[in-house]
């Protein structure tokens, strides 16, 4: 499944690179990086990521409590997580400001299957 398009999102996604741990219902724990965040969810990335849509997970950002959610899409070592309870927008903004070094403020829409050019 592919990520939703920018025009169907409830709020804008903010770019960041924040370390986190992702725990699956099975008990398996994986170190991940949160690549973008909004009040409703986040995109996580890991080279060993193997999540299927519908899987319930807990994403625990560094220094924060776990965020319960459901995998909505996955592919290319990434997965989109929809939170069970939305974050307060100020929390998402704070996470973005704290972990956005050298990243653009908002994640641009990239159609599925289009990979960025290597630098």
PDB file of C-alpha atoms in Angstrom:
ATOM      1  CA  UNK A   1       0.000   0.000   0.000  1.00  0.00           C
ATOM      2  CA  UNK A   2       1.186   3.536  -0.679  1.00  0.00           C
ATOM      3  CA  UNK A   3       1.214   6.640   1.515  1.00  0.00           C
ATOM      4  CA  UNK A   4      -1.783   8.973   1.195  1.00  0.00           C
ATOM      5  CA  UNK A   5      -1.464  12.018  -1.025  1.00  0.00           C
ATOM      6  CA  UNK A   6      -0.868  15.452   0.464  1.00  0.00           C
ATOM      7  CA  UNK A   7      -4.385  16.677  -0.351  1.00  0.00           C
ATOM      8  CA  UNK A   8      -6.118  13.937   1.672  1.00  0.00           C
ATOM      9  CA  UNK A   9      -4.234  14.576   4.929  1.00  0.00           C
ATOM     10  CA  UNK A  10      -5.912  16.153   7.948  1.00  0.00           C
ATOM     11  CA  UNK A  11      -2.818  18.139   8.932  1.00  0.00           C
ATOM     12  CA  UNK A  12       0.598  18.893   7.482  1.00  0.00           C
ATOM     13  CA  UNK A  13       3.513  16.540   8.018  1.00  0.00           C
ATOM     14  CA  UNK A  14       6.597  17.984   9.646  1.00  0.00           C
ATOM     15  CA  UNK A  15      10.031  16.603   8.741  1.00  0.00           C
ATOM     16  CA  UNK A  16      12.350  15.332  11.460  1.00  0.00           C
ATOM     17  CA  UNK A  17      14.889  12.614  12.181  1.00  0.00           C
ATOM     18  CA  UNK A  18      14.056  11.391  15.684  1.00  0.00           C
ATOM     19  CA  UNK A  19      15.239   8.064  17.125  1.00  0.00           C
ATOM     20  CA  UNK A  20      12.502   5.812  18.476  1.00  0.00           C
ATOM     21  CA  UNK A  21      11.659   2.202  19.248  1.00  0.00           C
ATOM     22  CA  UNK A  22       8.761   0.371  17.655  1.00  0.00           C
ATOM     23  CA  UNK A  23       7.157  -2.502  19.560  1.00  0.00           C
ATOM     24  CA  UNK A  24       4.858  -4.897  17.746  1.00  0.00           C
ATOM     25  CA  UNK A  25       2.022  -6.895  19.328  1.00  0.00           C
ATOM     26  CA  UNK A  26       4.250  -9.981  19.021  1.00  0.00           C
ATOM     27  CA  UNK A  27       6.713  -8.347  21.437  1.00  0.00           C
ATOM     28  CA  UNK A  28       9.385  -7.751  18.786  1.00  0.00           C
ATOM     29  CA  UNK A  29      11.125  -4.387  19.279  1.00  0.00           C
ATOM     30  CA  UNK A  30      12.889  -2.516  16.476  1.00  0.00           C
ATOM     31  CA  UNK A  31      14.974   0.667  16.560  1.00  0.00           C
ATOM     32  CA  UNK A  32      13.487   3.106  14.040  1.00  0.00           C
ATOM     33  CA  UNK A  33      13.749   6.725  12.972  1.00  0.00           C
ATOM     34  CA  UNK A  34      10.642   8.915  12.875  1.00  0.00           C
ATOM     35  CA  UNK A  35      10.988  10.756   9.533  1.00  0.00           C
ATOM     36  CA  UNK A  36       7.879  12.931   9.715  1.00  0.00           C
ATOM     37  CA  UNK A  37       5.117  13.640  12.192  1.00  0.00           C
ATOM     38  CA  UNK A  38       1.671  15.182  12.357  1.00  0.00           C
ATOM     39  CA  UNK A  39      -0.951  15.255  15.090  1.00  0.00           C
ATOM     40  CA  UNK A  40      -2.569  12.142  13.561  1.00  0.00           C
ATOM     41  CA  UNK A  41       0.455   9.964  12.859  1.00  0.00           C
ATOM     42  CA  UNK A  42       4.041   9.526  11.741  1.00  0.00           C
ATOM     43  CA  UNK A  43       6.266   7.844   9.174  1.00  0.00           C
ATOM     44  CA  UNK A  44       8.937   5.543  10.557  1.00  0.00           C
ATOM     45  CA  UNK A  45      11.982   4.119   8.797  1.00  0.00           C
ATOM     46  CA  UNK A  46      14.281   1.176   9.504  1.00  0.00           C
ATOM     47  CA  UNK A  47      16.399  -1.104   7.351  1.00  0.00           C
ATOM     48  CA  UNK A  48      14.896  -4.144   9.093  1.00  0.00           C
ATOM     49  CA  UNK A  49      11.292  -2.901   9.121  1.00  0.00           C
ATOM     50  CA  UNK A  50       8.730  -5.551   8.221  1.00  0.00           C
ATOM     51  CA  UNK A  51       5.266  -4.279   9.129  1.00  0.00           C
ATOM     52  CA  UNK A  52       1.958  -5.019   7.456  1.00  0.00           C
ATOM     53  CA  UNK A  53      -1.008  -2.649   7.226  1.00  0.00           C
ATOM     54  CA  UNK A  54      -3.397  -3.239  10.126  1.00  0.00           C
ATOM     55  CA  UNK A  55      -0.630  -4.188  12.581  1.00  0.00           C
ATOM     56  CA  UNK A  56      -0.930  -2.461  15.965  1.00  0.00           C
ATOM     57  CA  UNK A  57       2.319  -0.964  17.262  1.00  0.00           C
ATOM     58  CA  UNK A  58       3.682   1.297  19.980  1.00  0.00           C
ATOM     59  CA  UNK A  59       6.200   3.883  18.774  1.00  0.00           C
ATOM     60  CA  UNK A  60       8.276   5.281  21.629  1.00  0.00           C
ATOM     61  CA  UNK A  61      10.216   8.403  20.629  1.00  0.00           C
ATOM     62  CA  UNK A  62      13.414   9.102  22.556  1.00  0.00           C
ATOM     63  CA  UNK A  63      12.547  10.663  25.918  1.00  0.00           C
ATOM     64  CA  UNK A  64       8.768  10.321  25.492  1.00  0.00           C
ATOM     65  CA  UNK A  65       5.962   7.936  26.336  1.00  0.00           C
ATOM     66  CA  UNK A  66       4.878   5.400  23.755  1.00  0.00           C
ATOM     67  CA  UNK A  67       2.401   6.365  21.047  1.00  0.00           C
ATOM     68  CA  UNK A  68      -0.066   3.573  20.232  1.00  0.00           C
ATOM     69  CA  UNK A  69      -1.149   3.280  16.635  1.00  0.00           C
ATOM     70  CA  UNK A  70      -1.938   1.160  13.608  1.00  0.00           C
ATOM     71  CA  UNK A  71       0.177   0.650  10.489  1.00  0.00           C
ATOM     72  CA  UNK A  72      -1.728   2.149   7.530  1.00  0.00           C
ATOM     73  CA  UNK A  73       0.872   1.557   4.783  1.00  0.00           C
ATOM     74  CA  UNK A  74       4.352   0.081   4.458  1.00  0.00           C
ATOM     75  CA  UNK A  75       7.068  -0.381   1.866  1.00  0.00           C
ATOM     76  CA  UNK A  76      10.682   0.505   1.031  1.00  0.00           C
ATOM     77  CA  UNK A  77      11.747   0.151   4.709  1.00  0.00           C
ATOM     78  CA  UNK A  78       9.118   2.703   5.782  1.00  0.00           C
ATOM     79  CA  UNK A  79       5.693   2.561   7.390  1.00  0.00           C
ATOM     80  CA  UNK A  80       2.936   5.062   8.095  1.00  0.00           C
ATOM     81  CA  UNK A  81       1.447   4.896  11.576  1.00  0.00           C
ATOM     82  CA  UNK A  82      -1.937   6.399  12.501  1.00  0.00           C
ATOM     83  CA  UNK A  83      -2.071   7.239  16.210  1.00  0.00           C
ATOM     84  CA  UNK A  84      -4.963   5.935  18.330  1.00  0.00           C
ATOM     85  CA  UNK A  85      -5.159   9.331  20.012  1.00  0.00           C
ATOM     86  CA  UNK A  86      -3.927  12.377  18.090  1.00  0.00           C
ATOM     87  CA  UNK A  87      -1.065  14.392  19.532  1.00  0.00           C
ATOM     88  CA  UNK A  88      -1.664  17.965  20.532  1.00  0.00           C
ATOM     89  CA  UNK A  89      -0.380  20.018  17.561  1.00  0.00           C
ATOM     90  CA  UNK A  90       2.063  21.817  19.882  1.00  0.00           C
ATOM     91  CA  UNK A  91       3.691  18.464  20.747  1.00  0.00           C
ATOM     92  CA  UNK A  92       4.211  17.620  17.055  1.00  0.00           C
ATOM     93  CA  UNK A  93       5.657  21.125  16.498  1.00  0.00           C
ATOM     94  CA  UNK A  94       8.012  20.716  19.485  1.00  0.00           C
ATOM     95  CA  UNK A  95       9.239  17.337  18.199  1.00  0.00           C
ATOM     96  CA  UNK A  96       9.818  18.890  14.772  1.00  0.00           C
ATOM     97  CA  UNK A  97      11.760  21.852  16.182  1.00  0.00           C
ATOM     98  CA  UNK A  98      13.880  19.581  18.393  1.00  0.00           C
ATOM     99  CA  UNK A  99      14.822  17.037  15.704  1.00  0.00           C
ATOM    100  CA  UNK A 100      14.641  18.897  12.365  1.00  0.00           C
ATOM    101  CA  UNK A 101      18.300  19.836  11.880  1.00  0.00           C
ATOM    102  CA  UNK A 102      19.090  20.299   8.162  1.00  0.00           C
ATOM    103  CA  UNK A 103      15.624  19.142   7.051  1.00  0.00           C
ATOM    104  CA  UNK A 104      12.975  21.143   5.178  1.00  0.00           C
ATOM    105  CA  UNK A 105      10.091  22.304   7.410  1.00  0.00           C
ATOM    106  CA  UNK A 106       7.437  20.271   5.629  1.00  0.00           C
ATOM    107  CA  UNK A 107       7.687  16.956   3.806  1.00  0.00           C
ATOM    108  CA  UNK A 108       6.964  17.447   0.090  1.00  0.00           C
ATOM    109  CA  UNK A 109       4.560  15.035  -1.560  1.00  0.00           C
ATOM    110  CA  UNK A 110       6.354  12.280  -3.437  1.00  0.00           C
ATOM    111  CA  UNK A 111       4.276   9.886  -5.552  1.00  0.00           C
ATOM    112  CA  UNK A 112       4.650   6.204  -4.707  1.00  0.00           C
ATOM    113  CA  UNK A 113       7.547   4.462  -6.358  1.00  0.00           C
ATOM    114  CA  UNK A 114       9.472   7.678  -7.041  1.00  0.00           C
ATOM    115  CA  UNK A 115      12.781   7.593  -5.207  1.00  0.00           C
ATOM    116  CA  UNK A 116      14.826  10.761  -4.623  1.00  0.00           C
ATOM    117  CA  UNK A 117      17.956  11.176  -6.728  1.00  0.00           C
ATOM    118  CA  UNK A 118      21.209  10.305  -5.001  1.00  0.00           C
ATOM    119  CA  UNK A 119      23.407  13.290  -4.239  1.00  0.00           C
TER     120      UNK A 119
END
